[in-house]
Amino acid sequence: MYLQVEEIRNLIDKNDLIIRPLLDIDSQLGEMTFDFRLGYDFLVSIQGREAYIDTSFNNNESSRVFENFFHKTRRRPGETILLHPNQKVLATSLEYVKIPKDVCLILNTRSSYSRLGLNLSTLVQPGYCGCLSFEFTNTNKVPINLTIGSRIVQGRFAKLASESNYFKNSRKYLCQVRPSLSAITEDKDLQILNSYWKDLNHQV
Amino acid sequence: MNNKLLQLNFSQLESAWKKSKNNLYSDTKKISYHKNLVDLFNKMKAEDFLGLSEIETVERSRVIDFFFISITFLDGSTVSQIPFEIIKCLEEALTDWVDEHDDFIIVTSLVKGINAFSFDTRLTFGDYYIIIEETYGIKFESKLIQINVPETLTRDYLANVALYHELGHFIDRKYRISEILTKKLIFDFRAGKFHIKFYDYFPFLKGADPQTFVNVLFSHFSEYFCDLFAAQYVGKSLGIYLDYITKGNPNHSNSHPATSVRVDVVSKFINGENDVLMDEILSVVVLASRKELKKRYKEFSSTDFENLIPVEINSASELHYLFVYGWNLWLSDWNEFQKVNEMAFPLSPNQIYEIINNLIEKSIGNYIVKTNWEKYKDVSAS
């Protein structure tokens, strides 16, 4: 069940749902959505020295240094950032959020931006705290210039049947305020799969 | 220096400038400064160095030095790198102490070395700006206050309390506070008005004429003043950090007093206790600057960081208290995080470190965004 405007407002008023900074609730809060703004830190994909990004452990370690494939940059609110065609950028929301334990957040690009070729679709776990992670790709044939602080992503809050403990397991991303690179290499199953591969291929 | 060497110097600048001339900055003062550098470069390039006298050659070389220093610090303050959160805090402190604060731009240079915080005096207090205006007719509306920040610590807000101390060196030089304190102490000594308690703070003076230690005295007064300057904003956090970087060194050096004595002075200041050194520094500061050393942070009571959310800051004085809050948390029982958030696993020290620094950064960032939003919201509505 999606929460509606009064329920969302109620959660904010009771500090059960934290959104900071909340610059303009009247323009950001819709009937059943909340608009999040583009934050000011970015990781922009670049062509590095490595031939590809490796998400396995089977090959040369340097291909798993994801920093080599992204350039860090910042802007100030009101400034802009240009996304070239097919370019990927990791960004965050301007807002830092803390979501109630019995609510999850579904994010999509606002239609004003998805029509221009910017797409995002992701789910935020109940109990999450941090700036929201945005992974944008420009699917248009021309560059898109985005304004920092603009309302770019729309969120729908879905009520769960029961509370979920976000900290039941150890978390990779905790109180993130800037975009983070993938932490996929911390996935333990990759280690297991690598051991199996080594065995299959008689590697030490 | 002959003209060929000057030409070499300028060629080196030309190579460095190729990269820096395309820098983008996020505020008008830096943009204006950069434009002046563009004009200066073009005028120097058009100049015939062969026709210069020896004195003029040396002077041109100094202008090139100025240029190199400027681009070093401006390169570290471009839109993609600038740690504008900490700069904001320092700008608020500058506003408290310098009425003409708009005449200055705080810029940072990222340096190697884990504890390499320092204030670079060369541009702010040199005569470069005068020479350039007289020689080329270019007037720089703002001067750079250059602060070196360890590259690895730009996002370490616990360590960055040291930047308030470094800003204190600018204030000290501007109002000549240490110079006046040193001269006064030597004068009082000669006049038989030297208080015996001063030996606790300047042990090297025992049995000696202060004049023979004038440089050491000057440096020590400077450090005491800068510690107090920082303590106005970050309280005892500075003392804690001093202890950390000096590893509690019990000995003084020619440039710095013993850490334990410095920490004691900071502690007395925060607790409102006076003694001979404090009285001396406080009175000279007022005379020299017409400003007062006093507590300039506003405490707030919050458990937001323990609840893993940024604090909503309402004023510049609360902004400075964020560092105290962060340090109090770092020194506290970390189990509180686990308890309050019902975490199944304890957090590692590195995770606590990331959380505190992230939340301080976001709290400052939110304050900047909100105050600017409120300011421009009214402008756009009218």
mmCIF file of N, CA, C and O in Angstrom, chain B residues 139-213:
data_model
loop_
_atom_site.group_PDB
_atom_site.id
_atom_site.type_symbol
_atom_site.label_atom_id
_atom_site.label_comp_id
_atom_site.label_asym_id
_atom_site.label_seq_id
_atom_site.Cartn_x
_atom_site.Cartn_y
_atom_site.Cartn_z
ATOM 1 N N LYS B 139 44.909 45.625 -10.258
ATOM 2 C CA LYS B 139 44.579 45.681 -8.823
ATOM 3 C C LYS B 139 43.783 44.432 -8.455
ATOM 4 O O LYS B 139 42.707 44.179 -9.000
ATOM 5 N N PHE B 140 44.303 43.667 -7.530
ATOM 6 C CA PHE B 140 43.590 42.495 -7.020
ATOM 7 C C PHE B 140 42.674 42.960 -5.887
ATOM 8 O O PHE B 140 43.151 43.468 -4.871
ATOM 9 N N GLU B 141 41.365 42.805 -6.103
ATOM 10 C CA GLU B 141 40.403 43.271 -5.101
ATOM 11 C C GLU B 141 40.465 42.430 -3.839
ATOM 12 O O GLU B 141 40.173 42.918 -2.750
ATOM 13 N N SER B 142 40.805 41.153 -3.981
ATOM 14 C CA SER B 142 40.868 40.275 -2.812
ATOM 15 C C SER B 142 42.240 39.622 -2.723
ATOM 16 O O SER B 142 42.855 39.326 -3.736
ATOM 17 N N LYS B 143 42.678 39.425 -1.474
ATOM 18 C CA LYS B 143 43.953 38.716 -1.259
ATOM 19 C C LYS B 143 43.646 37.298 -0.806
ATOM 20 O O LYS B 143 42.621 37.056 -0.159
ATOM 21 N N LEU B 144 44.589 36.397 -1.118
ATOM 22 C CA LEU B 144 44.383 35.008 -0.732
ATOM 23 C C LEU B 144 44.888 34.744 0.686
ATOM 24 O O LEU B 144 45.979 35.157 1.059
ATOM 25 N N ILE B 145 44.057 34.061 1.475
ATOM 26 C CA ILE B 145 44.505 33.503 2.758
ATOM 27 C C ILE B 145 44.730 32.026 2.466
ATOM 28 O O ILE B 145 43.779 31.281 2.208
ATOM 29 N N GLN B 146 45.999 31.639 2.481
ATOM 30 C CA GLN B 146 46.337 30.298 1.989
ATOM 31 C C GLN B 146 46.565 29.337 3.136
ATOM 32 O O GLN B 146 47.422 29.567 3.987
ATOM 33 N N ILE B 147 45.815 28.269 3.112
ATOM 34 C CA ILE B 147 45.952 27.265 4.167
ATOM 35 C C ILE B 147 46.243 25.911 3.534
ATOM 36 O O ILE B 147 45.556 25.495 2.600
ATOM 37 N N ASN B 148 47.277 25.268 4.040
ATOM 38 C CA ASN B 148 47.634 23.929 3.557
ATOM 39 C C ASN B 148 46.870 22.879 4.354
ATOM 40 O O ASN B 148 46.835 22.927 5.587
ATOM 41 N N VAL B 149 46.274 21.948 3.634
ATOM 42 C CA VAL B 149 45.487 20.878 4.266
ATOM 43 C C VAL B 149 46.042 19.538 3.794
ATOM 44 O O VAL B 149 46.248 19.355 2.597
ATOM 45 N N PRO B 150 46.290 18.603 4.702
ATOM 46 C CA PRO B 150 46.729 17.280 4.253
ATOM 47 C C PRO B 150 45.699 16.665 3.319
ATOM 48 O O PRO B 150 44.501 16.640 3.626
ATOM 49 N N GLU B 151 46.174 16.166 2.207
ATOM 50 C CA GLU B 151 45.288 15.628 1.170
ATOM 51 C C GLU B 151 44.380 14.529 1.704
ATOM 52 O O GLU B 151 43.204 14.440 1.346
ATOM 53 N N THR B 152 44.915 13.691 2.577
ATOM 54 C CA THR B 152 44.146 12.550 3.061
ATOM 55 C C THR B 152 43.123 12.951 4.121
ATOM 56 O O THR B 152 42.294 12.142 4.503
ATOM 57 N N LEU B 153 43.176 14.184 4.589
ATOM 58 C CA LEU B 153 42.306 14.579 5.696
ATOM 59 C C LEU B 153 41.264 15.629 5.320
ATOM 60 O O LEU B 153 40.658 16.243 6.192
ATOM 61 N N THR B 154 41.047 15.849 4.002
ATOM 62 C CA THR B 154 40.109 16.912 3.615
ATOM 63 C C THR B 154 38.710 16.646 4.146
ATOM 64 O O THR B 154 37.949 17.567 4.369
ATOM 65 N N ARG B 155 38.376 15.359 4.339
ATOM 66 C CA ARG B 155 37.032 15.052 4.831
ATOM 67 C C ARG B 155 37.061 14.567 6.281
ATOM 68 O O ARG B 155 36.121 13.959 6.748
ATOM 69 N N ASP B 156 38.185 14.835 6.964
ATOM 70 C CA ASP B 156 38.291 14.457 8.367
ATOM 71 C C ASP B 156 38.015 15.696 9.206
ATOM 72 O O ASP B 156 38.893 16.519 9.437
ATOM 73 N N TYR B 157 36.781 15.829 9.648
ATOM 74 C CA TYR B 157 36.372 17.030 10.376
ATOM 75 C C TYR B 157 36.897 17.027 11.803
ATOM 76 O O TYR B 157 37.032 18.085 12.416
ATOM 77 N N LEU B 158 37.220 15.860 12.318
ATOM 78 C CA LEU B 158 37.838 15.811 13.644
ATOM 79 C C LEU B 158 39.231 16.436 13.575
ATOM 80 O O LEU B 158 39.607 17.241 14.421
ATOM 81 N N ALA B 159 39.990 16.107 12.548
ATOM 82 C CA ALA B 159 41.332 16.680 12.381
ATOM 83 C C ALA B 159 41.267 18.141 11.950
ATOM 84 O O ALA B 159 42.141 18.933 12.290
ATOM 85 N N ASN B 160 40.238 18.500 11.207
ATOM 86 C CA ASN B 160 40.177 19.840 10.640
ATOM 87 C C ASN B 160 39.938 20.948 11.660
ATOM 88 O O ASN B 160 39.931 22.120 11.305
ATOM 89 N N VAL B 161 39.800 20.581 12.941
ATOM 90 C CA VAL B 161 39.780 21.625 13.975
ATOM 91 C C VAL B 161 41.089 22.412 13.933
ATOM 92 O O VAL B 161 41.147 23.581 14.316
ATOM 93 N N ALA B 162 42.145 21.746 13.411
ATOM 94 C CA ALA B 162 43.455 22.406 13.302
ATOM 95 C C ALA B 162 43.395 23.616 12.370
ATOM 96 O O ALA B 162 44.210 24.539 12.485
ATOM 97 N N LEU B 163 42.440 23.634 11.443
ATOM 98 C CA LEU B 163 42.354 24.751 10.499
ATOM 99 C C LEU B 163 41.974 26.051 11.189
ATOM 100 O O LEU B 163 42.360 27.139 10.745
ATOM 101 N N TYR B 164 41.234 25.972 12.275
ATOM 102 C CA TYR B 164 40.930 27.180 13.030
ATOM 103 C C TYR B 164 42.221 27.756 13.617
ATOM 104 O O TYR B 164 42.418 28.968 13.650
ATOM 105 N N HIS B 165 43.088 26.876 14.079
ATOM 106 C CA HIS B 165 44.389 27.317 14.607
ATOM 107 C C HIS B 165 45.174 28.011 13.492
ATOM 108 O O HIS B 165 45.788 29.062 13.716
ATOM 109 N N GLU B 166 45.155 27.435 12.310
ATOM 110 C CA GLU B 166 45.911 28.021 11.192
ATOM 111 C C GLU B 166 45.333 29.380 10.799
ATOM 112 O O GLU B 166 46.078 30.299 10.469
ATOM 113 N N LEU B 167 44.028 29.504 10.814
ATOM 114 C CA LEU B 167 43.413 30.810 10.537
ATOM 115 C C LEU B 167 43.856 31.814 11.600
ATOM 116 O O LEU B 167 44.041 33.001 11.320
ATOM 117 N N GLY B 168 44.047 31.305 12.817
ATOM 118 C CA GLY B 168 44.546 32.155 13.902
ATOM 119 C C GLY B 168 45.887 32.795 13.550
ATOM 120 O O GLY B 168 46.159 33.938 13.948
ATOM 121 N N HIS B 169 46.713 32.103 12.806
ATOM 122 C CA HIS B 169 48.007 32.675 12.394
ATOM 123 C C HIS B 169 47.807 33.867 11.478
ATOM 124 O O HIS B 169 48.557 34.858 11.545
ATOM 125 N N PHE B 170 46.797 33.805 10.630
ATOM 126 C CA PHE B 170 46.492 34.960 9.780
ATOM 127 C C PHE B 170 46.061 36.146 10.650
ATOM 128 O O PHE B 170 46.530 37.271 10.475
ATOM 129 N N ILE B 171 45.172 35.883 11.596
ATOM 130 C CA ILE B 171 44.684 36.946 12.473
ATOM 131 C C ILE B 171 45.843 37.537 13.269
ATOM 132 O O ILE B 171 45.964 38.747 13.445
ATOM 133 N N ASP B 172 46.712 36.654 13.748
ATOM 134 C CA ASP B 172 47.882 37.079 14.528
ATOM 135 C C ASP B 172 48.758 38.017 13.708
ATOM 136 O O ASP B 172 49.132 39.102 14.166
ATOM 137 N N ARG B 173 49.054 37.606 12.479
ATOM 138 C CA ARG B 173 49.916 38.432 11.614
ATOM 139 C C ARG B 173 49.234 39.741 11.253
ATOM 140 O O ARG B 173 49.857 40.787 11.203
ATOM 141 N N LYS B 174 47.932 39.661 11.009
ATOM 142 C CA LYS B 174 47.206 40.868 10.585
ATOM 143 C C LYS B 174 47.253 41.940 11.667
ATOM 144 O O LYS B 174 47.462 43.110 11.383
ATOM 145 N N TYR B 175 47.025 41.512 12.917
ATOM 146 C CA TYR B 175 46.971 42.494 14.003
ATOM 147 C C TYR B 175 48.284 42.575 14.774
ATOM 148 O O TYR B 175 48.367 43.315 15.758
ATOM 149 N N ARG B 176 49.271 41.790 14.368
ATOM 150 C CA ARG B 176 50.615 41.816 14.971
ATOM 151 C C ARG B 176 50.554 41.507 16.462
ATOM 152 O O ARG B 176 51.313 42.068 17.269
ATOM 153 N N ILE B 177 49.703 40.599 16.821
ATOM 154 C CA ILE B 177 49.449 40.298 18.231
ATOM 155 C C ILE B 177 50.693 39.724 18.892
ATOM 156 O O ILE B 177 51.103 40.187 19.967
ATOM 157 N N SER B 178 51.307 38.708 18.291
ATOM 158 C CA SER B 178 52.499 38.098 18.899
ATOM 159 C C SER B 178 53.657 39.075 18.958
ATOM 160 O O SER B 178 54.452 39.059 19.899
ATOM 161 N N GLU B 179 53.739 39.920 17.969
ATOM 162 C CA GLU B 179 54.809 40.921 17.938
ATOM 163 C C GLU B 179 54.670 41.861 19.139
ATOM 164 O O GLU B 179 55.644 42.145 19.846
ATOM 165 N N ILE B 180 53.438 42.315 19.376
ATOM 166 C CA ILE B 180 53.185 43.226 20.491
ATOM 167 C C ILE B 180 53.420 42.527 21.820
ATOM 168 O O ILE B 180 54.041 43.079 22.737
ATOM 169 N N LEU B 181 52.937 41.282 21.935
ATOM 170 C CA LEU B 181 53.124 40.522 23.176
ATOM 171 C C LEU B 181 54.599 40.342 23.478
ATOM 172 O O LEU B 181 55.031 40.476 24.628
ATOM 173 N N THR B 182 55.376 40.025 22.466
ATOM 174 C CA THR B 182 56.820 39.789 22.653
ATOM 175 C C THR B 182 57.503 41.075 23.114
ATOM 176 O O THR B 182 58.273 41.069 24.080
ATOM 177 N N LYS B 183 57.218 42.148 22.437
ATOM 178 C CA LYS B 183 57.852 43.434 22.785
ATOM 179 C C LYS B 183 57.457 43.850 24.201
ATOM 180 O O LYS B 183 58.286 44.355 24.965
ATOM 181 N N LYS B 184 56.215 43.620 24.521
ATOM 182 C CA LYS B 184 55.722 44.033 25.850
ATOM 183 C C LYS B 184 56.407 43.223 26.948
ATOM 184 O O LYS B 184 56.784 43.764 27.982
ATOM 185 N N LEU B 185 56.544 41.925 26.701
ATOM 186 C CA LEU B 185 57.178 41.091 27.728
ATOM 187 C C LEU B 185 58.627 41.520 27.955
ATOM 188 O O LEU B 185 59.092 41.614 29.094
ATOM 189 N N ILE B 186 59.338 41.799 26.869
ATOM 190 C CA ILE B 186 60.740 42.223 26.986
ATOM 191 C C ILE B 186 60.822 43.569 27.701
ATOM 192 O O ILE B 186 61.658 43.788 28.592
ATOM 193 N N PHE B 187 59.912 44.463 27.373
ATOM 194 C CA PHE B 187 59.867 45.779 28.012
ATOM 195 C C PHE B 187 59.593 45.626 29.510
ATOM 196 O O PHE B 187 60.265 46.242 30.348
ATOM 197 N N ASP B 188 58.593 44.806 29.848
ATOM 198 C CA ASP B 188 58.229 44.598 31.253
ATOM 199 C C ASP B 188 59.381 43.962 32.022
ATOM 200 O O ASP B 188 59.620 44.283 33.188
ATOM 201 N N PHE B 189 60.071 43.047 31.364
ATOM 202 C CA PHE B 189 61.222 42.398 32.019
ATOM 203 C C PHE B 189 62.271 43.442 32.371
ATOM 204 O O PHE B 189 62.786 43.465 33.499
ATOM 205 N N ARG B 190 62.587 44.292 31.424
ATOM 206 C CA ARG B 190 63.589 45.351 31.625
ATOM 207 C C ARG B 190 63.145 46.332 32.700
ATOM 208 O O ARG B 190 63.966 46.902 33.421
ATOM 209 N N ALA B 191 61.799 46.523 32.793
ATOM 210 C CA ALA B 191 61.263 47.473 33.773
ATOM 211 C C ALA B 191 61.008 46.816 35.122
ATOM 212 O O ALA B 191 60.439 47.452 36.016
ATOM 213 N N GLY B 192 61.401 45.555 35.247
ATOM 214 C CA GLY B 192 61.218 44.868 36.527
ATOM 215 C C GLY B 192 59.781 44.467 36.794
ATOM 216 O O GLY B 192 59.385 44.214 37.936
ATOM 217 N N LYS B 193 58.965 44.385 35.743
ATOM 218 C CA LYS B 193 57.542 44.059 35.945
ATOM 219 C C LYS B 193 57.219 42.633 35.462
ATOM 220 O O LYS B 193 56.073 42.292 35.235
ATOM 221 N N PHE B 194 58.264 41.839 35.294
ATOM 222 C CA PHE B 194 58.066 40.481 34.788
ATOM 223 C C PHE B 194 57.514 39.575 35.882
ATOM 224 O O PHE B 194 58.091 39.475 36.961
ATOM 225 N N HIS B 195 56.405 38.903 35.597
ATOM 226 C CA HIS B 195 55.776 38.040 36.604
ATOM 227 C C HIS B 195 56.438 36.666 36.557
ATOM 228 O O HIS B 195 56.630 36.088 35.472
ATOM 229 N N ILE B 196 56.738 36.136 37.723
ATOM 230 C CA ILE B 196 57.484 34.878 37.814
ATOM 231 C C ILE B 196 56.715 33.716 37.175
ATOM 232 O O ILE B 196 57.309 32.738 36.697
ATOM 233 N N LYS B 197 55.373 33.811 37.142
ATOM 234 C CA LYS B 197 54.558 32.741 36.559
ATOM 235 C C LYS B 197 54.817 32.558 35.055
ATOM 236 O O LYS B 197 54.523 31.509 34.502
ATOM 237 N N PHE B 198 55.385 33.587 34.423
ATOM 238 C CA PHE B 198 55.661 33.477 32.982
ATOM 239 C C PHE B 198 56.681 32.365 32.700
ATOM 240 O O PHE B 198 56.723 31.821 31.606
ATOM 241 N N TYR B 199 57.514 32.055 33.719
ATOM 242 C CA TYR B 199 58.507 31.001 33.502
ATOM 243 C C TYR B 199 57.827 29.640 33.260
ATOM 244 O O TYR B 199 58.409 28.765 32.622
ATOM 245 N N ASP B 200 56.579 29.475 33.770
ATOM 246 C CA ASP B 200 55.862 28.218 33.507
ATOM 247 C C ASP B 200 55.558 28.078 32.013
ATOM 248 O O ASP B 200 55.494 26.979 31.484
ATOM 249 N N TYR B 201 55.324 29.228 31.368
ATOM 250 C CA TYR B 201 54.943 29.205 29.963
ATOM 251 C C TYR B 201 56.150 29.357 29.030
ATOM 252 O O TYR B 201 56.112 28.936 27.887
ATOM 253 N N PHE B 202 57.190 29.992 29.549
ATOM 254 C CA PHE B 202 58.406 30.200 28.748
ATOM 255 C C PHE B 202 59.616 29.753 29.574
ATOM 256 O O PHE B 202 60.429 30.582 29.994
ATOM 257 N N PRO B 203 59.739 28.451 29.835
ATOM 258 C CA PRO B 203 60.792 27.953 30.732
ATOM 259 C C PRO B 203 62.200 28.276 30.258
ATOM 260 O O PRO B 203 63.122 28.365 31.057
ATOM 261 N N PHE B 204 62.366 28.514 28.953
ATOM 262 C CA PHE B 204 63.687 28.815 28.409
ATOM 263 C C PHE B 204 64.183 30.199 28.854
ATOM 264 O O PHE B 204 65.330 30.560 28.648
ATOM 265 N N LEU B 205 63.273 31.005 29.468
ATOM 266 C CA LEU B 205 63.671 32.343 29.906
ATOM 267 C C LEU B 205 64.385 32.339 31.257
ATOM 268 O O LEU B 205 64.940 33.363 31.651
ATOM 269 N N LYS B 206 64.345 31.197 31.936
ATOM 270 C CA LYS B 206 64.946 31.158 33.286
ATOM 271 C C LYS B 206 66.434 31.487 33.208
ATOM 272 O O LYS B 206 67.191 30.827 32.497
ATOM 273 N N GLY B 207 66.794 32.508 33.912
ATOM 274 C CA GLY B 207 68.199 32.904 33.970
ATOM 275 C C GLY B 207 68.702 33.568 32.701
ATOM 276 O O GLY B 207 69.906 33.751 32.525
ATOM 277 N N ALA B 208 67.796 33.940 31.808
ATOM 278 C CA ALA B 208 68.225 34.513 30.529
ATOM 279 C C ALA B 208 67.554 35.862 30.286
ATOM 280 O O ALA B 208 66.531 36.173 30.876
ATOM 281 N N ASP B 209 68.167 36.633 29.430
ATOM 282 C CA ASP B 209 67.567 37.887 28.988
ATOM 283 C C ASP B 209 66.584 37.554 27.870
ATOM 284 O O ASP B 209 66.982 36.933 26.880
ATOM 285 N N PRO B 210 65.324 37.939 27.999
ATOM 286 C CA PRO B 210 64.328 37.581 26.969
ATOM 287 C C PRO B 210 64.741 38.009 25.564
ATOM 288 O O PRO B 210 64.369 37.374 24.585
ATOM 289 N N GLN B 211 65.540 39.095 25.472
ATOM 290 C CA GLN B 211 65.934 39.582 24.147
ATOM 291 C C GLN B 211 66.695 38.521 23.357
ATOM 292 O O GLN B 211 66.591 38.440 22.139
ATOM 293 N N THR B 212 67.421 37.659 24.089
ATOM 294 C CA THR B 212 68.196 36.633 23.388
ATOM 295 C C THR B 212 67.285 35.531 22.828
ATOM 296 O O THR B 212 67.691 34.767 21.965
ATOM 297 N N PHE B 213 66.067 35.486 23.323
ATOM 298 C CA PHE B 213 65.125 34.469 22.840
ATOM 299 C C PHE B 213 63.937 35.106 22.127
ATOM 300 O O PHE B 213 62.838 34.548 22.117
#
